[in-house]
């Protein structure tokens, strides 16, 4: 999908992009993990902020997987 850099998403659109439930996304917003703004009683998330969160989340997952792999190797639990 192509979207303008300044695009803002609804909470449902953002949740769909993250493949999470809307209530889970709102928890991330309320915890300050993803910046957002309020328009009346609605929340809006900038596409750039959501993409930055997704990149950071991917980085953390890759780091955790690498740590688990290294630990498995040190315990001789790998498949070799």
mmCIF file with all atom_site columns, C-alpha atoms in Angstrom:
data_model
loop_
_atom_site.group_PDB
_atom_site.id
_atom_site.type_symbol
_atom_site.label_atom_id
_atom_site.label_alt_id
_atom_site.label_comp_id
_atom_site.label_asym_id
_atom_site.label_entity_id
_atom_site.label_seq_id
_atom_site.pdbx_PDB_ins_code
_atom_site.Cartn_x
_atom_site.Cartn_y
_atom_site.Cartn_z
_atom_site.occupancy
_atom_site.B_iso_or_equiv
_atom_site.pdbx_formal_charge
_atom_site.auth_seq_id
_atom_site.auth_comp_id
_atom_site.auth_asym_id
_atom_site.auth_atom_id
_atom_site.pdbx_PDB_model_num
ATOM 1  C CA . UNK A 1 1  ? 0.000   0.000   0.000  1.00 0.00 ? 1  UNK A CA 1
ATOM 2  C CA . UNK A 1 2  ? 1.207   3.485   -0.820 1.00 0.00 ? 2  UNK A CA 1
ATOM 3  C CA . UNK A 1 3  ? 0.216   6.309   1.510  1.00 0.00 ? 3  UNK A CA 1
ATOM 4  C CA . UNK A 1 4  ? 1.340   9.888   2.090  1.00 0.00 ? 4  UNK A CA 1
ATOM 5  C CA . UNK A 1 5  ? 3.988   10.353  4.771  1.00 0.00 ? 5  UNK A CA 1
ATOM 6  C CA . UNK A 1 6  ? 1.628   12.578  6.764  1.00 0.00 ? 6  UNK A CA 1
ATOM 7  C CA . UNK A 1 7  ? -1.207  10.019  6.667  1.00 0.00 ? 7  UNK A CA 1
ATOM 8  C CA . UNK A 1 8  ? -3.049  9.307   9.900  1.00 0.00 ? 8  UNK A CA 1
ATOM 9  C CA . UNK A 1 9  ? -4.713  6.034   10.718 1.00 0.00 ? 9  UNK A CA 1
ATOM 10 C CA . UNK A 1 10 ? -7.667  5.103   12.844 1.00 0.00 ? 10 UNK A CA 1
ATOM 11 C CA . UNK A 1 11 ? -7.079  2.682   15.686 1.00 0.00 ? 11 UNK A CA 1
ATOM 12 C CA . UNK A 1 12 ? -8.718  -0.090  13.653 1.00 0.00 ? 12 UNK A CA 1
ATOM 13 C CA . UNK A 1 13 ? -6.495  0.563   10.634 1.00 0.00 ? 13 UNK A CA 1
ATOM 14 C CA . UNK A 1 14 ? -3.387  0.587   12.843 1.00 0.00 ? 14 UNK A CA 1
ATOM 15 C CA . UNK A 1 15 ? -4.478  -2.607  14.622 1.00 0.00 ? 15 UNK A CA 1
ATOM 16 C CA . UNK A 1 16 ? -5.040  -4.278  11.251 1.00 0.00 ? 16 UNK A CA 1
ATOM 17 C CA . UNK A 1 17 ? -1.523  -3.312  10.117 1.00 0.00 ? 17 UNK A CA 1
ATOM 18 C CA . UNK A 1 18 ? -0.026  -4.760  13.316 1.00 0.00 ? 18 UNK A CA 1
ATOM 19 C CA . UNK A 1 19 ? -2.308  -7.820  13.145 1.00 0.00 ? 19 UNK A CA 1
ATOM 20 C CA . UNK A 1 20 ? -3.459  -7.253  16.720 1.00 0.00 ? 20 UNK A CA 1
ATOM 21 C CA . UNK A 1 21 ? -6.805  -6.501  18.301 1.00 0.00 ? 21 UNK A CA 1
ATOM 22 C CA . UNK A 1 22 ? -7.972  -2.923  18.617 1.00 0.00 ? 22 UNK A CA 1
ATOM 23 C CA . UNK A 1 23 ? -8.042  -3.114  22.461 1.00 0.00 ? 23 UNK A CA 1
ATOM 24 C CA . UNK A 1 24 ? -4.425  -4.355  22.449 1.00 0.00 ? 24 UNK A CA 1
ATOM 25 C CA . UNK A 1 25 ? -3.407  -1.444  20.215 1.00 0.00 ? 25 UNK A CA 1
ATOM 26 C CA . UNK A 1 26 ? -5.159  1.030   22.511 1.00 0.00 ? 26 UNK A CA 1
ATOM 27 C CA . UNK A 1 27 ? -3.129  -0.400  25.384 1.00 0.00 ? 27 UNK A CA 1
ATOM 28 C CA . UNK A 1 28 ? 0.068   0.291   23.413 1.00 0.00 ? 28 UNK A CA 1
ATOM 29 C CA . UNK A 1 29 ? -1.114  3.847   22.800 1.00 0.00 ? 29 UNK A CA 1
ATOM 30 C CA . UNK A 1 30 ? -2.022  4.432   26.435 1.00 0.00 ? 30 UNK A CA 1
ATOM 31 C CA . UNK A 1 31 ? 1.350   3.002   27.562 1.00 0.00 ? 31 UNK A CA 1
ATOM 32 C CA . UNK A 1 32 ? 3.074   5.539   25.311 1.00 0.00 ? 32 UNK A CA 1
ATOM 33 C CA . UNK A 1 33 ? 4.680   2.903   23.105 1.00 0.00 ? 33 UNK A CA 1
ATOM 34 C CA . UNK A 1 34 ? 3.172   4.440   19.970 1.00 0.00 ? 34 UNK A CA 1
ATOM 35 C CA . UNK A 1 35 ? 2.623   8.209   19.734 1.00 0.00 ? 35 UNK A CA 1
ATOM 36 C CA . UNK A 1 36 ? -0.877  9.344   18.855 1.00 0.00 ? 36 UNK A CA 1
ATOM 37 C CA . UNK A 1 37 ? -3.158  12.337  19.065 1.00 0.00 ? 37 UNK A CA 1
ATOM 38 C CA . UNK A 1 38 ? -6.789  12.795  19.942 1.00 0.00 ? 38 UNK A CA 1
ATOM 39 C CA . UNK A 1 39 ? -9.306  14.307  17.561 1.00 0.00 ? 39 UNK A CA 1
ATOM 40 C CA . UNK A 1 40 ? -12.389 14.786  19.687 1.00 0.00 ? 40 UNK A CA 1
ATOM 41 C CA . UNK A 1 41 ? -12.865 11.433  21.357 1.00 0.00 ? 41 UNK A CA 1
ATOM 42 C CA . UNK A 1 42 ? -10.997 9.540   18.618 1.00 0.00 ? 42 UNK A CA 1
ATOM 43 C CA . UNK A 1 43 ? -7.357  8.546   18.479 1.00 0.00 ? 43 UNK A CA 1
ATOM 44 C CA . UNK A 1 44 ? -5.243  9.057   15.367 1.00 0.00 ? 44 UNK A CA 1
ATOM 45 C CA . UNK A 1 45 ? -1.862  7.442   14.726 1.00 0.00 ? 45 UNK A CA 1
ATOM 46 C CA . UNK A 1 46 ? 0.597   8.838   12.182 1.00 0.00 ? 46 UNK A CA 1
ATOM 47 C CA . UNK A 1 47 ? 1.651   6.225   9.670  1.00 0.00 ? 47 UNK A CA 1
ATOM 48 C CA . UNK A 1 48 ? 5.312   7.138   10.191 1.00 0.00 ? 48 UNK A CA 1
ATOM 49 C CA . UNK A 1 49 ? 4.987   6.527   13.962 1.00 0.00 ? 49 UNK A CA 1
ATOM 50 C CA . UNK A 1 50 ? 3.336   3.155   13.386 1.00 0.00 ? 50 UNK A CA 1
ATOM 51 C CA . UNK A 1 51 ? 6.008   2.101   10.894 1.00 0.00 ? 51 UNK A CA 1
ATOM 52 C CA . UNK A 1 52 ? 8.747   3.154   13.335 1.00 0.00 ? 52 UNK A CA 1
ATOM 53 C CA . UNK A 1 53 ? 7.106   1.054   16.068 1.00 0.00 ? 53 UNK A CA 1
ATOM 54 C CA . UNK A 1 54 ? 6.895   -1.916  13.699 1.00 0.00 ? 54 UNK A CA 1
ATOM 55 C CA . UNK A 1 55 ? 10.601  -1.636  12.782 1.00 0.00 ? 55 UNK A CA 1
ATOM 56 C CA . UNK A 1 56 ? 11.615  -1.421  16.443 1.00 0.00 ? 56 UNK A CA 1
ATOM 57 C CA . UNK A 1 57 ? 9.374   -4.365  17.357 1.00 0.00 ? 57 UNK A CA 1
ATOM 58 C CA . UNK A 1 58 ? 10.903  -6.437  14.533 1.00 0.00 ? 58 UNK A CA 1
ATOM 59 C CA . UNK A 1 59 ? 14.399  -5.510  15.763 1.00 0.00 ? 59 UNK A CA 1
ATOM 60 C CA . UNK A 1 60 ? 13.555  -6.585  19.323 1.00 0.00 ? 60 UNK A CA 1
ATOM 61 C CA . UNK A 1 61 ? 12.098  -9.891  18.108 1.00 0.00 ? 61 UNK A CA 1
ATOM 62 C CA . UNK A 1 62 ? 15.180  -10.635 16.020 1.00 0.00 ? 62 UNK A CA 1
ATOM 63 C CA . UNK A 1 63 ? 17.420  -9.812  18.972 1.00 0.00 ? 63 UNK A CA 1
ATOM 64 C CA . UNK A 1 64 ? 15.431  -12.114 21.269 1.00 0.00 ? 64 UNK A CA 1
ATOM 65 C CA . UNK A 1 65 ? 15.564  -14.927 18.712 1.00 0.00 ? 65 UNK A CA 1
ATOM 66 C CA . UNK A 1 66 ? 19.336  -14.519 18.389 1.00 0.00 ? 66 UNK A CA 1
ATOM 67 C CA . UNK A 1 67 ? 19.729  -14.658 22.177 1.00 0.00 ? 67 UNK A CA 1
ATOM 68 C CA . UNK A 1 68 ? 17.607  -17.804 22.410 1.00 0.00 ? 68 UNK A CA 1
ATOM 69 C CA . UNK A 1 69 ? 19.596  -19.420 19.591 1.00 0.00 ? 69 UNK A CA 1
ATOM 70 C CA . UNK A 1 70 ? 22.883  -18.585 21.301 1.00 0.00 ? 70 UNK A CA 1
ATOM 71 C CA . UNK A 1 71 ? 21.602  -19.987 24.597 1.00 0.00 ? 71 UNK A CA 1
ATOM 72 C CA . UNK A 1 72 ? 20.414  -23.189 22.913 1.00 0.00 ? 72 UNK A CA 1
ATOM 73 C CA . UNK A 1 73 ? 23.844  -23.619 21.322 1.00 0.00 ? 73 UNK A CA 1
ATOM 74 C CA . UNK A 1 74 ? 25.618  -23.057 24.635 1.00 0.00 ? 74 UNK A CA 1
ATOM 75 C CA . UNK A 1 75 ? 23.432  -25.789 26.169 1.00 0.00 ? 75 UNK A CA 1
ATOM 76 C CA . UNK A 1 76 ? 23.988  -28.072 23.182 1.00 0.00 ? 76 UNK A CA 1
ATOM 77 C CA . UNK A 1 77 ? 20.264  -27.996 22.367 1.00 0.00 ? 77 UNK A CA 1
ATOM 78 C CA . UNK A 1 78 ? 20.697  -27.153 18.690 1.00 0.00 ? 78 UNK A CA 1
ATOM 79 C CA . UNK A 1 79 ? 19.908  -29.695 15.974 1.00 0.00 ? 79 UNK A CA 1
ATOM 80 C CA . UNK A 1 80 ? 23.510  -30.299 14.918 1.00 0.00 ? 80 UNK A CA 1
#
